[in-house]
GROMACS .gro file of C-alpha atoms in nm:
model
  489
    1UNK     CA    1   0.000   0.000   0.000
    2UNK     CA    2   0.277   0.242   0.092
    3UNK     CA    3   0.463   0.155  -0.227
    4UNK     CA    4   0.157   0.216  -0.447
    5UNK     CA    5   0.092   0.558  -0.294
    6UNK     CA    6   0.462   0.645  -0.298
    7UNK     CA    7   0.493   0.544  -0.663
    8UNK     CA    8   0.201   0.768  -0.759
    9UNK     CA    9   0.349   1.051  -0.553
   10UNK     CA   10   0.695   1.018  -0.709
   11UNK     CA   11   0.540   0.994  -1.054
   12UNK     CA   12   0.366   1.327  -0.992
   13UNK     CA   13   0.693   1.484  -0.878
   14UNK     CA   14   0.870   1.340  -1.180
   15UNK     CA   15   0.604   1.478  -1.414
   16UNK     CA   16   0.640   1.815  -1.240
   17UNK     CA   17   1.014   1.824  -1.304
   18UNK     CA   18   0.952   1.752  -1.670
   19UNK     CA   19   0.706   2.044  -1.683
   20UNK     CA   20   0.951   2.275  -1.505
   21UNK     CA   21   1.240   2.173  -1.729
   22UNK     CA   22   1.036   2.249  -2.040
   23UNK     CA   23   0.886   2.579  -1.918
   24UNK     CA   24   1.159   2.745  -1.710
   25UNK     CA   25   1.450   2.557  -1.870
   26UNK     CA   26   1.768   2.412  -1.727
   27UNK     CA   27   1.872   2.749  -1.583
   28UNK     CA   28   1.544   2.804  -1.398
   29UNK     CA   29   1.548   2.444  -1.276
   30UNK     CA   30   1.904   2.493  -1.154
   31UNK     CA   31   1.805   2.806  -0.955
   32UNK     CA   32   1.504   2.623  -0.809
   33UNK     CA   33   1.722   2.323  -0.717
   34UNK     CA   34   1.985   2.542  -0.548
   35UNK     CA   35   1.719   2.712  -0.331
   36UNK     CA   36   1.571   2.378  -0.227
   37UNK     CA   37   1.917   2.238  -0.152
   38UNK     CA   38   2.001   2.524   0.085
   39UNK     CA   39   1.656   2.510   0.246
   40UNK     CA   40   1.701   2.136   0.295
   41UNK     CA   41   2.007   2.202   0.511
   42UNK     CA   42   1.802   2.392   0.771
   43UNK     CA   43   1.501   2.163   0.744
   44UNK     CA   44   1.719   1.856   0.787
   45UNK     CA   45   1.897   2.007   1.085
   46UNK     CA   46   1.562   2.083   1.244
   47UNK     CA   47   1.376   1.757   1.203
   48UNK     CA   48   1.543   1.486   0.997
   49UNK     CA   49   1.632   1.256   1.286
   50UNK     CA   50   1.315   1.312   1.484
   51UNK     CA   51   1.052   1.119   1.278
   52UNK     CA   52   1.239   0.788   1.282
   53UNK     CA   53   1.323   0.838   1.651
   54UNK     CA   54   0.962   0.919   1.743
   55UNK     CA   55   0.860   0.610   1.547
   56UNK     CA   56   1.110   0.396   1.737
   57UNK     CA   57   1.012   0.537   2.078
   58UNK     CA   58   0.648   0.460   2.001
   59UNK     CA   59   0.748   0.106   1.894
   60UNK     CA   60   0.951   0.069   2.213
   61UNK     CA   61   0.649   0.178   2.418
   62UNK     CA   62   0.435  -0.080   2.239
   63UNK     CA   63   0.695  -0.351   2.305
   64UNK     CA   64   0.708  -0.273   2.678
   65UNK     CA   65   0.336  -0.199   2.714
   66UNK     CA   66   0.402   0.164   2.814
   67UNK     CA   67   0.131   0.324   2.602
   68UNK     CA   68   0.141   0.660   2.786
   69UNK     CA   69   0.485   0.727   2.644
   70UNK     CA   70   0.349   0.759   2.289
   71UNK     CA   71   0.195   1.105   2.330
   72UNK     CA   72   0.498   1.216   2.530
   73UNK     CA   73   0.729   1.109   2.246
   74UNK     CA   74   0.527   1.307   1.989
   75UNK     CA   75   0.516   1.614   2.214
   76UNK     CA   76   0.889   1.592   2.275
   77UNK     CA   77   0.943   1.579   1.899
   78UNK     CA   78   0.732   1.891   1.840
   79UNK     CA   79   0.905   2.081   2.122
   80UNK     CA   80   1.247   1.974   1.999
   81UNK     CA   81   1.190   2.085   1.642
   82UNK     CA   82   1.027   2.419   1.735
   83UNK     CA   83   1.319   2.507   1.962
   84UNK     CA   84   1.535   2.510   1.652
   85UNK     CA   85   1.309   2.619   1.367
   86UNK     CA   86   1.144   2.932   1.508
   87UNK     CA   87   1.467   3.111   1.610
   88UNK     CA   88   1.637   2.996   1.289
   89UNK     CA   89   1.357   3.127   1.065
   90UNK     CA   90   1.357   3.463   1.243
   91UNK     CA   91   1.735   3.490   1.224
   92UNK     CA   92   1.746   3.404   0.854
   93UNK     CA   93   1.474   3.656   0.772
   94UNK     CA   94   1.629   3.952   0.956
   95UNK     CA   95   1.980   3.853   0.849
   96UNK     CA   96   1.884   3.808   0.484
   97UNK     CA   97   2.138   4.063   0.364
   98UNK     CA   98   2.418   3.832   0.481
   99UNK     CA   99   2.292   3.524   0.296
  100UNK     CA  100   2.491   3.584  -0.020
  101UNK     CA  101   2.763   3.336   0.082
  102UNK     CA  102   2.509   3.050   0.074
  103UNK     CA  103   2.443   3.081  -0.298
  104UNK     CA  104   2.654   3.067  -0.610
  105UNK     CA  105   2.391   3.286  -0.778
  106UNK     CA  106   2.255   3.603  -0.609
  107UNK     CA  107   1.918   3.553  -0.777
  108UNK     CA  108   1.850   3.263  -0.539
  109UNK     CA  109   1.844   3.468  -0.217
  110UNK     CA  110   1.498   3.624  -0.242
  111UNK     CA  111   1.346   3.300  -0.367
  112UNK     CA  112   1.491   3.114  -0.069
  113UNK     CA  113   1.325   3.356   0.176
  114UNK     CA  114   0.983   3.247   0.050
  115UNK     CA  115   1.042   2.906   0.206
  116UNK     CA  116   1.113   3.025   0.562
  117UNK     CA  117   0.756   2.981   0.699
  118UNK     CA  118   0.769   2.628   0.565
  119UNK     CA  119   1.069   2.556   0.787
  120UNK     CA  120   0.847   2.566   1.097
  121UNK     CA  121   0.541   2.405   0.943
  122UNK     CA  122   0.698   2.109   0.769
  123UNK     CA  123   0.924   2.027   1.066
  124UNK     CA  124   0.611   1.983   1.280
  125UNK     CA  125   0.458   1.770   1.006
  126UNK     CA  126   0.773   1.556   1.014
  127UNK     CA  127   0.699   1.472   1.379
  128UNK     CA  128   0.341   1.380   1.288
  129UNK     CA  129   0.481   1.158   1.016
  130UNK     CA  130   0.692   0.976   1.273
  131UNK     CA  131   0.384   0.920   1.490
  132UNK     CA  132   0.204   0.766   1.192
  133UNK     CA  133   0.497   0.530   1.132
  134UNK     CA  134   0.526   0.426   1.496
  135UNK     CA  135   0.153   0.357   1.526
  136UNK     CA  136   0.156   0.176   1.190
  137UNK     CA  137  -0.100   0.418   1.046
  138UNK     CA  138   0.035   0.379   0.695
  139UNK     CA  139  -0.279   0.477   0.506
  140UNK     CA  140  -0.316   0.833   0.646
  141UNK     CA  141   0.060   0.884   0.610
  142UNK     CA  142   0.050   0.774   0.247
  143UNK     CA  143  -0.258   0.980   0.162
  144UNK     CA  144  -0.119   1.300   0.317
  145UNK     CA  145   0.215   1.257   0.141
  146UNK     CA  146   0.038   1.207  -0.191
  147UNK     CA  147  -0.197   1.502  -0.144
  148UNK     CA  148   0.093   1.729  -0.040
  149UNK     CA  149   0.271   1.647  -0.363
  150UNK     CA  150  -0.049   1.686  -0.564
  151UNK     CA  151  -0.104   2.037  -0.422
  152UNK     CA  152   0.253   2.134  -0.515
  153UNK     CA  153   0.230   1.991  -0.867
  154UNK     CA  154  -0.114   2.130  -0.955
  155UNK     CA  155  -0.047   2.477  -0.813
  156UNK     CA  156   0.306   2.483  -0.954
  157UNK     CA  157   0.186   2.398  -1.306
  158UNK     CA  158  -0.076   2.674  -1.284
  159UNK     CA  159   0.173   2.934  -1.156
  160UNK     CA  160   0.457   2.865  -1.401
  161UNK     CA  161   0.233   2.827  -1.707
  162UNK     CA  162   0.340   3.072  -1.974
  163UNK     CA  163   0.637   3.208  -1.775
  164UNK     CA  164   0.938   3.281  -1.995
  165UNK     CA  165   1.175   3.425  -1.735
  166UNK     CA  166   1.369   3.145  -1.552
  167UNK     CA  167   1.397   3.345  -1.227
  168UNK     CA  168   1.025   3.424  -1.215
  169UNK     CA  169   0.950   3.060  -1.293
  170UNK     CA  170   1.172   2.938  -1.009
  171UNK     CA  171   1.004   3.188  -0.775
  172UNK     CA  172   0.653   3.070  -0.859
  173UNK     CA  173   0.752   2.704  -0.830
  174UNK     CA  174   0.887   2.780  -0.482
  175UNK     CA  175   0.554   2.939  -0.380
  176UNK     CA  176   0.384   2.612  -0.475
  177UNK     CA  177   0.623   2.424  -0.244
  178UNK     CA  178   0.536   2.654   0.046
  179UNK     CA  179   0.161   2.608  -0.004
  180UNK     CA  180   0.206   2.230  -0.003
  181UNK     CA  181   0.387   2.256   0.333
  182UNK     CA  182   0.094   2.451   0.478
  183UNK     CA  183  -0.147   2.186   0.354
  184UNK     CA  184   0.037   1.886   0.506
  185UNK     CA  185   0.084   2.072   0.837
  186UNK     CA  186  -0.289   2.140   0.878
  187UNK     CA  187  -0.412   1.797   0.764
  188UNK     CA  188  -0.159   1.596   0.971
  189UNK     CA  189  -0.242   1.784   1.293
  190UNK     CA  190  -0.613   1.740   1.228
  191UNK     CA  191  -0.569   1.364   1.185
  192UNK     CA  192  -0.342   1.329   1.488
  193UNK     CA  193  -0.598   1.488   1.722
  194UNK     CA  194  -0.893   1.315   1.552
  195UNK     CA  195  -0.738   0.975   1.629
  196UNK     CA  196  -0.697   1.057   1.997
  197UNK     CA  197  -0.347   1.204   1.997
  198UNK     CA  198  -0.269   1.466   2.260
  199UNK     CA  199   0.019   1.692   2.359
  200UNK     CA  200   0.135   1.595   2.708
  201UNK     CA  201   0.432   1.656   2.934
  202UNK     CA  202   0.735   1.563   2.719
  203UNK     CA  203   0.992   1.559   3.000
  204UNK     CA  204   1.041   1.182   3.019
  205UNK     CA  205   1.100   1.150   2.646
  206UNK     CA  206   1.317   1.454   2.571
  207UNK     CA  207   1.648   1.294   2.670
  208UNK     CA  208   1.606   0.965   2.476
  209UNK     CA  209   1.466   1.160   2.181
  210UNK     CA  210   1.766   1.388   2.151
  211UNK     CA  211   2.015   1.109   2.227
  212UNK     CA  212   1.883   0.894   1.942
  213UNK     CA  213   1.793   1.163   1.691
  214UNK     CA  214   2.113   1.369   1.707
  215UNK     CA  215   2.336   1.122   1.512
  216UNK     CA  216   2.066   1.074   1.247
  217UNK     CA  217   2.010   1.450   1.226
  218UNK     CA  218   2.385   1.508   1.201
  219UNK     CA  219   2.412   1.259   0.916
  220UNK     CA  220   2.119   1.396   0.719
  221UNK     CA  221   2.212   1.757   0.790
  222UNK     CA  222   2.560   1.683   0.663
  223UNK     CA  223   2.402   1.537   0.349
  224UNK     CA  224   2.211   1.861   0.294
  225UNK     CA  225   2.520   2.070   0.370
  226UNK     CA  226   2.718   1.869   0.118
  227UNK     CA  227   2.444   1.905  -0.144
  228UNK     CA  228   2.442   2.280  -0.085
  229UNK     CA  229   2.821   2.288  -0.104
  230UNK     CA  230   2.802   2.101  -0.434
  231UNK     CA  231   2.542   2.353  -0.556
  232UNK     CA  232   2.793   2.631  -0.490
  233UNK     CA  233   3.118   2.450  -0.568
  234UNK     CA  234   3.038   2.254  -0.884
  235UNK     CA  235   2.925   2.553  -1.099
  236UNK     CA  236   3.234   2.748  -0.988
  237UNK     CA  237   3.467   2.458  -1.074
  238UNK     CA  238   3.297   2.417  -1.411
  239UNK     CA  239   3.341   2.788  -1.487
  240UNK     CA  240   3.709   2.778  -1.390
  241UNK     CA  241   3.786   2.454  -1.573
  242UNK     CA  242   3.600   2.515  -1.898
  243UNK     CA  243   3.557   2.893  -1.916
  244UNK     CA  244   3.178   2.873  -1.891
  245UNK     CA  245   2.955   3.165  -1.801
  246UNK     CA  246   2.755   3.153  -1.477
  247UNK     CA  247   2.433   3.073  -1.667
  248UNK     CA  248   2.601   2.792  -1.863
  249UNK     CA  249   2.745   2.638  -1.547
  250UNK     CA  250   2.410   2.661  -1.366
  251UNK     CA  251   2.245   2.495  -1.666
  252UNK     CA  252   2.490   2.204  -1.651
  253UNK     CA  253   2.424   2.171  -1.279
  254UNK     CA  254   2.049   2.175  -1.348
  255UNK     CA  255   2.084   1.899  -1.609
  256UNK     CA  256   2.284   1.670  -1.381
  257UNK     CA  257   2.114   1.735  -1.045
  258UNK     CA  258   1.768   1.845  -1.157
  259UNK     CA  259   1.714   1.604  -1.448
  260UNK     CA  260   1.941   1.298  -1.435
  261UNK     CA  261   1.970   1.238  -1.061
  262UNK     CA  262   1.590   1.223  -1.004
  263UNK     CA  263   1.571   0.942  -1.262
  264UNK     CA  264   1.854   0.753  -1.096
  265UNK     CA  265   1.689   0.801  -0.757
  266UNK     CA  266   1.360   0.640  -0.866
  267UNK     CA  267   1.434   0.335  -0.644
  268UNK     CA  268   1.459   0.560  -0.337
  269UNK     CA  269   1.080   0.587  -0.324
  270UNK     CA  270   1.048   0.208  -0.320
  271UNK     CA  271   1.325   0.175  -0.060
  272UNK     CA  272   1.152   0.446   0.141
  273UNK     CA  273   0.829   0.246   0.137
  274UNK     CA  274   1.009  -0.061   0.267
  275UNK     CA  275   1.181   0.148   0.535
  276UNK     CA  276   0.856   0.306   0.655
  277UNK     CA  277   0.697  -0.034   0.711
  278UNK     CA  278   1.000  -0.231   0.833
  279UNK     CA  279   1.154   0.025   1.070
  280UNK     CA  280   0.889   0.024   1.349
  281UNK     CA  281   0.841  -0.354   1.328
  282UNK     CA  282   1.215  -0.417   1.331
  283UNK     CA  283   1.262  -0.181   1.625
  284UNK     CA  284   0.982  -0.352   1.819
  285UNK     CA  285   1.133  -0.697   1.760
  286UNK     CA  286   1.478  -0.563   1.847
  287UNK     CA  287   1.361  -0.431   2.185
  288UNK     CA  288   1.173  -0.756   2.249
  289UNK     CA  289   1.503  -0.938   2.174
  290UNK     CA  290   1.327  -1.158   1.920
  291UNK     CA  291   1.643  -1.240   1.724
  292UNK     CA  292   1.483  -1.477   1.475
  293UNK     CA  293   1.231  -1.215   1.358
  294UNK     CA  294   1.502  -0.945   1.350
  295UNK     CA  295   1.715  -1.168   1.126
  296UNK     CA  296   1.414  -1.237   0.902
  297UNK     CA  297   1.332  -0.865   0.871
  298UNK     CA  298   1.694  -0.778   0.789
  299UNK     CA  299   1.732  -1.047   0.524
  300UNK     CA  300   1.405  -0.973   0.345
  301UNK     CA  301   1.474  -0.597   0.348
  302UNK     CA  302   1.826  -0.627   0.204
  303UNK     CA  303   1.711  -0.875  -0.060
  304UNK     CA  304   1.417  -0.650  -0.153
  305UNK     CA  305   1.658  -0.359  -0.209
  306UNK     CA  306   1.883  -0.572  -0.430
  307UNK     CA  307   1.577  -0.700  -0.618
  308UNK     CA  308   1.456  -0.345  -0.694
  309UNK     CA  309   1.798  -0.241  -0.826
  310UNK     CA  310   1.823  -0.556  -1.038
  311UNK     CA  311   1.491  -0.484  -1.209
  312UNK     CA  312   1.566  -0.118  -1.287
  313UNK     CA  313   1.935  -0.112  -1.383
  314UNK     CA  314   1.892  -0.283  -1.725
  315UNK     CA  315   1.607  -0.050  -1.824
  316UNK     CA  316   1.802   0.267  -1.740
  317UNK     CA  317   2.126   0.135  -1.891
  318UNK     CA  318   1.961   0.038  -2.219
  319UNK     CA  319   1.714   0.327  -2.254
  320UNK     CA  320   1.886   0.611  -2.066
  321UNK     CA  321   1.947   0.816  -2.381
  322UNK     CA  322   1.589   0.773  -2.502
  323UNK     CA  323   1.445   0.855  -2.159
  324UNK     CA  324   1.642   1.180  -2.134
  325UNK     CA  325   1.543   1.284  -2.486
  326UNK     CA  326   1.177   1.193  -2.434
  327UNK     CA  327   1.132   1.351  -2.090
  328UNK     CA  328   1.350   1.660  -2.111
  329UNK     CA  329   1.444   1.697  -2.479
  330UNK     CA  330   1.799   1.696  -2.344
  331UNK     CA  331   2.055   1.451  -2.478
  332UNK     CA  332   2.307   1.500  -2.198
  333UNK     CA  333   2.062   1.413  -1.919
  334UNK     CA  334   1.994   1.076  -2.082
  335UNK     CA  335   2.362   1.014  -2.137
  336UNK     CA  336   2.430   1.064  -1.766
  337UNK     CA  337   2.148   0.825  -1.673
  338UNK     CA  338   2.276   0.555  -1.905
  339UNK     CA  339   2.639   0.577  -1.796
  340UNK     CA  340   2.557   0.592  -1.426
  341UNK     CA  341   2.277   0.333  -1.407
  342UNK     CA  342   2.491   0.092  -1.205
  343UNK     CA  343   2.486   0.337  -0.913
  344UNK     CA  344   2.146   0.192  -0.829
  345UNK     CA  345   2.278  -0.127  -0.665
  346UNK     CA  346   2.508   0.032  -0.403
  347UNK     CA  347   2.254   0.314  -0.356
  348UNK     CA  348   1.969   0.075  -0.271
  349UNK     CA  349   2.187  -0.132  -0.038
  350UNK     CA  350   2.323   0.177   0.138
  351UNK     CA  351   1.977   0.327   0.191
  352UNK     CA  352   1.808   0.017   0.330
  353UNK     CA  353   2.098  -0.090   0.554
  354UNK     CA  354   2.124   0.259   0.705
  355UNK     CA  355   1.755   0.245   0.799
  356UNK     CA  356   1.793  -0.105   0.944
  357UNK     CA  357   2.094  -0.011   1.155
  358UNK     CA  358   1.927   0.306   1.282
  359UNK     CA  359   1.632   0.092   1.393
  360UNK     CA  360   1.878  -0.123   1.588
  361UNK     CA  361   2.029   0.170   1.781
  362UNK     CA  362   2.344   0.198   1.567
  363UNK     CA  363   2.305   0.565   1.473
  364UNK     CA  364   2.657   0.665   1.573
  365UNK     CA  365   2.814   0.398   1.353
  366UNK     CA  366   2.605   0.490   1.047
  367UNK     CA  367   2.698   0.855   1.101
  368UNK     CA  368   3.067   0.769   1.095
  369UNK     CA  369   3.026   0.558   0.782
  370UNK     CA  370   2.838   0.840   0.614
  371UNK     CA  371   3.130   1.078   0.671
  372UNK     CA  372   3.367   0.832   0.507
  373UNK     CA  373   3.146   0.822   0.199
  374UNK     CA  374   3.093   1.200   0.196
  375UNK     CA  375   3.468   1.260   0.206
  376UNK     CA  376   3.509   1.040  -0.101
  377UNK     CA  377   3.239   1.231  -0.288
  378UNK     CA  378   3.384   1.575  -0.213
  379UNK     CA  379   3.732   1.454  -0.308
  380UNK     CA  380   3.597   1.332  -0.640
  381UNK     CA  381   3.437   1.670  -0.717
  382UNK     CA  382   3.746   1.868  -0.620
  383UNK     CA  383   3.992   1.648  -0.809
  384UNK     CA  384   3.799   1.517  -1.109
  385UNK     CA  385   3.580   1.809  -1.222
  386UNK     CA  386   3.852   1.959  -1.441
  387UNK     CA  387   3.886   1.623  -1.618
  388UNK     CA  388   3.531   1.485  -1.622
  389UNK     CA  389   3.301   1.786  -1.576
  390UNK     CA  390   2.969   1.707  -1.403
  391UNK     CA  391   3.055   1.338  -1.407
  392UNK     CA  392   3.286   1.404  -1.113
  393UNK     CA  393   2.974   1.438  -0.898
  394UNK     CA  394   2.826   1.112  -1.028
  395UNK     CA  395   3.150   0.924  -0.961
  396UNK     CA  396   3.167   1.073  -0.613
  397UNK     CA  397   2.806   0.973  -0.550
  398UNK     CA  398   2.881   0.615  -0.655
  399UNK     CA  399   3.191   0.601  -0.434
  400UNK     CA  400   2.993   0.730  -0.138
  401UNK     CA  401   2.724   0.462  -0.174
  402UNK     CA  402   2.980   0.184  -0.224
  403UNK     CA  403   3.170   0.280   0.092
  404UNK     CA  404   2.865   0.319   0.316
  405UNK     CA  405   2.701   0.006   0.172
  406UNK     CA  406   3.004  -0.214   0.239
  407UNK     CA  407   3.055  -0.079   0.592
  408UNK     CA  408   2.684  -0.111   0.674
  409UNK     CA  409   2.673  -0.473   0.555
  410UNK     CA  410   2.983  -0.553   0.758
  411UNK     CA  411   2.821  -0.411   1.072
  412UNK     CA  412   2.495  -0.595   1.001
  413UNK     CA  413   2.685  -0.924   0.989
  414UNK     CA  414   2.808  -0.850   1.341
  415UNK     CA  415   2.468  -0.737   1.468
  416UNK     CA  416   2.281  -1.031   1.312
  417UNK     CA  417   2.516  -1.330   1.285
  418UNK     CA  418   2.405  -1.576   1.022
  419UNK     CA  419   2.222  -1.340   0.787
  420UNK     CA  420   2.258  -1.443   0.423
  421UNK     CA  421   2.270  -1.207   0.127
  422UNK     CA  422   2.605  -1.266  -0.054
  423UNK     CA  423   2.472  -1.545  -0.279
  424UNK     CA  424   2.164  -1.338  -0.359
  425UNK     CA  425   2.382  -1.039  -0.454
  426UNK     CA  426   2.611  -1.247  -0.678
  427UNK     CA  427   2.310  -1.389  -0.859
  428UNK     CA  428   2.173  -1.036  -0.898
  429UNK     CA  429   2.495  -0.919  -1.065
  430UNK     CA  430   2.476  -1.212  -1.307
  431UNK     CA  431   2.116  -1.126  -1.392
  432UNK     CA  432   2.196  -0.756  -1.440
  433UNK     CA  433   2.484  -0.835  -1.677
  434UNK     CA  434   2.277  -1.074  -1.888
  435UNK     CA  435   1.976  -0.840  -1.895
  436UNK     CA  436   2.184  -0.541  -2.001
  437UNK     CA  437   2.339  -0.745  -2.285
  438UNK     CA  438   1.993  -0.865  -2.395
  439UNK     CA  439   1.851  -0.512  -2.376
  440UNK     CA  440   2.132  -0.355  -2.579
  441UNK     CA  441   2.097  -0.620  -2.848
  442UNK     CA  442   1.721  -0.571  -2.867
  443UNK     CA  443   1.747  -0.191  -2.865
  444UNK     CA  444   2.006  -0.202  -3.143
  445UNK     CA  445   1.765  -0.395  -3.360
  446UNK     CA  446   1.446  -0.206  -3.273
  447UNK     CA  447   1.604   0.142  -3.311
  448UNK     CA  448   1.645   0.081  -3.685
  449UNK     CA  449   1.271   0.053  -3.739
  450UNK     CA  450   1.076   0.260  -3.484
  451UNK     CA  451   1.073   0.600  -3.312
  452UNK     CA  452   1.215   0.678  -2.967
  453UNK     CA  453   0.875   0.637  -2.800
  454UNK     CA  454   0.822   0.292  -2.950
  455UNK     CA  455   1.177   0.193  -2.853
  456UNK     CA  456   1.083   0.252  -2.491
  457UNK     CA  457   0.742   0.088  -2.528
  458UNK     CA  458   0.900  -0.228  -2.670
  459UNK     CA  459   1.236  -0.251  -2.491
  460UNK     CA  460   1.139  -0.154  -2.134
  461UNK     CA  461   0.877  -0.431  -2.085
  462UNK     CA  462   1.102  -0.679  -2.270
  463UNK     CA  463   1.397  -0.602  -2.039
  464UNK     CA  464   1.171  -0.623  -1.735
  465UNK     CA  465   1.026  -0.957  -1.848
  466UNK     CA  466   1.370  -1.101  -1.927
  467UNK     CA  467   1.506  -0.988  -1.590
  468UNK     CA  468   1.202  -1.119  -1.402
  469UNK     CA  469   1.217  -1.456  -1.577
  470UNK     CA  470   1.589  -1.490  -1.501
  471UNK     CA  471   1.531  -1.399  -1.135
  472UNK     CA  472   1.249  -1.652  -1.114
  473UNK     CA  473   1.467  -1.926  -1.265
  474UNK     CA  474   1.734  -1.855  -1.004
  475UNK     CA  475   1.462  -1.871  -0.734
  476UNK     CA  476   1.528  -1.511  -0.629
  477UNK     CA  477   1.156  -1.445  -0.597
  478UNK     CA  478   0.829  -1.638  -0.609
  479UNK     CA  479   0.467  -1.554  -0.677
  480UNK     CA  480   0.356  -1.701  -0.342
  481UNK     CA  481   0.308  -1.364  -0.162
  482UNK     CA  482   0.097  -1.233  -0.452
  483UNK     CA  483  -0.115  -1.550  -0.459
  484UNK     CA  484  -0.160  -1.523  -0.084
  485UNK     CA  485  -0.271  -1.160  -0.113
  486UNK     CA  486  -0.517  -1.243  -0.393
  487UNK     CA  487  -0.662  -1.537  -0.199
  488UNK     CA  488  -0.712  -1.316   0.107
  489UNK     CA  489  -0.884  -1.054  -0.104
   0.00000   0.00000   0.00000
């Protein structure tokens, strides 16, 4: 259920990026992306670690039978996030004249200020989201997430329609983001109180909340800081290395980060769905010391992440060029997708194992591993940009995921002795290699006779069917869960 809603939501967002890229262009999309990247730093610092921690504290209360602690955990989360967001929003607004150092383009500053009210509102919504996870209320969570995105997409399309100026387009798209934050804030609070939630004395939960959320917040804040640093650093390095103008460098950044990366991060929505469902259940079993169920949850989650990457890599590798041309009318965006499709495997493994380890109280370790990966990414950008252009970021991203994925798996082996995933991963690599070869052969034949659209219509399902059949022959998945679901229905 979470996956279905999440897929629809991400499809809307993806459609919205296509609209933005075609109306406000790569330059406008780059400005919009830079503003969101900087805003994400403050939003992440305010609330990124709190939802998963609130979820885990609620799961812990359920495991121990301490039901009164649930409302206290939610209240502690709201108090904790407001302590940071309100002073920060006020300081950023009155100190707006000093914000120039945050942006590589001065045009971004005024657009960024539009998002400040959303800093407070969406951080509170993040706490509500954590309460939904912990109480396993996945339907309201999924519906609110979908409606928030729908509000942004519908309003954004209306506001940017007919806009020729990239700066004005980025400004109007940002207004749509703010309105969507207001919507999710109001609806989530309404649902929380409607279902019996209350704000109570948070004293007993403040200390465990901050102790658990700080490493996660530090990791995710660092991610946002790094993304913002890349938004400033990469255009400057491109200008210095290739003699580009500021607009040309921003356009290249917009192509790589605003067009190609969202395609490569399609699996993140599926991994996110798995994480939302598995995290509270895994945490509850962990605190109950039910090792057999913990091992089962870990194995099925890691294998699911590998399975998702295995299905998608051949499609993006074979059809990356066509996808970029079809969606954005931009050849370079598709080229990046095709050449970097193999990032998906370490990315999926890194994402799911980080969630698993955080649910098992290993936040400090995952934070340390993240910094190792981040250092590799920044080193790649600083050293390789003059040789490889925007591909330096993609290589750094791949290196980061490989490092964190390997270290996370190593720690999981220690935390859950006996878990098995190596054989599954080796089989997945074999399947990916064979499927990519099959897809390239088929695409080479089909491209001589049909248009780009028909290439995708024919080759994507064929690659998916070939991959699925190969996985089934290797017994990497079965239809039993689907049959069971249908029989129950």
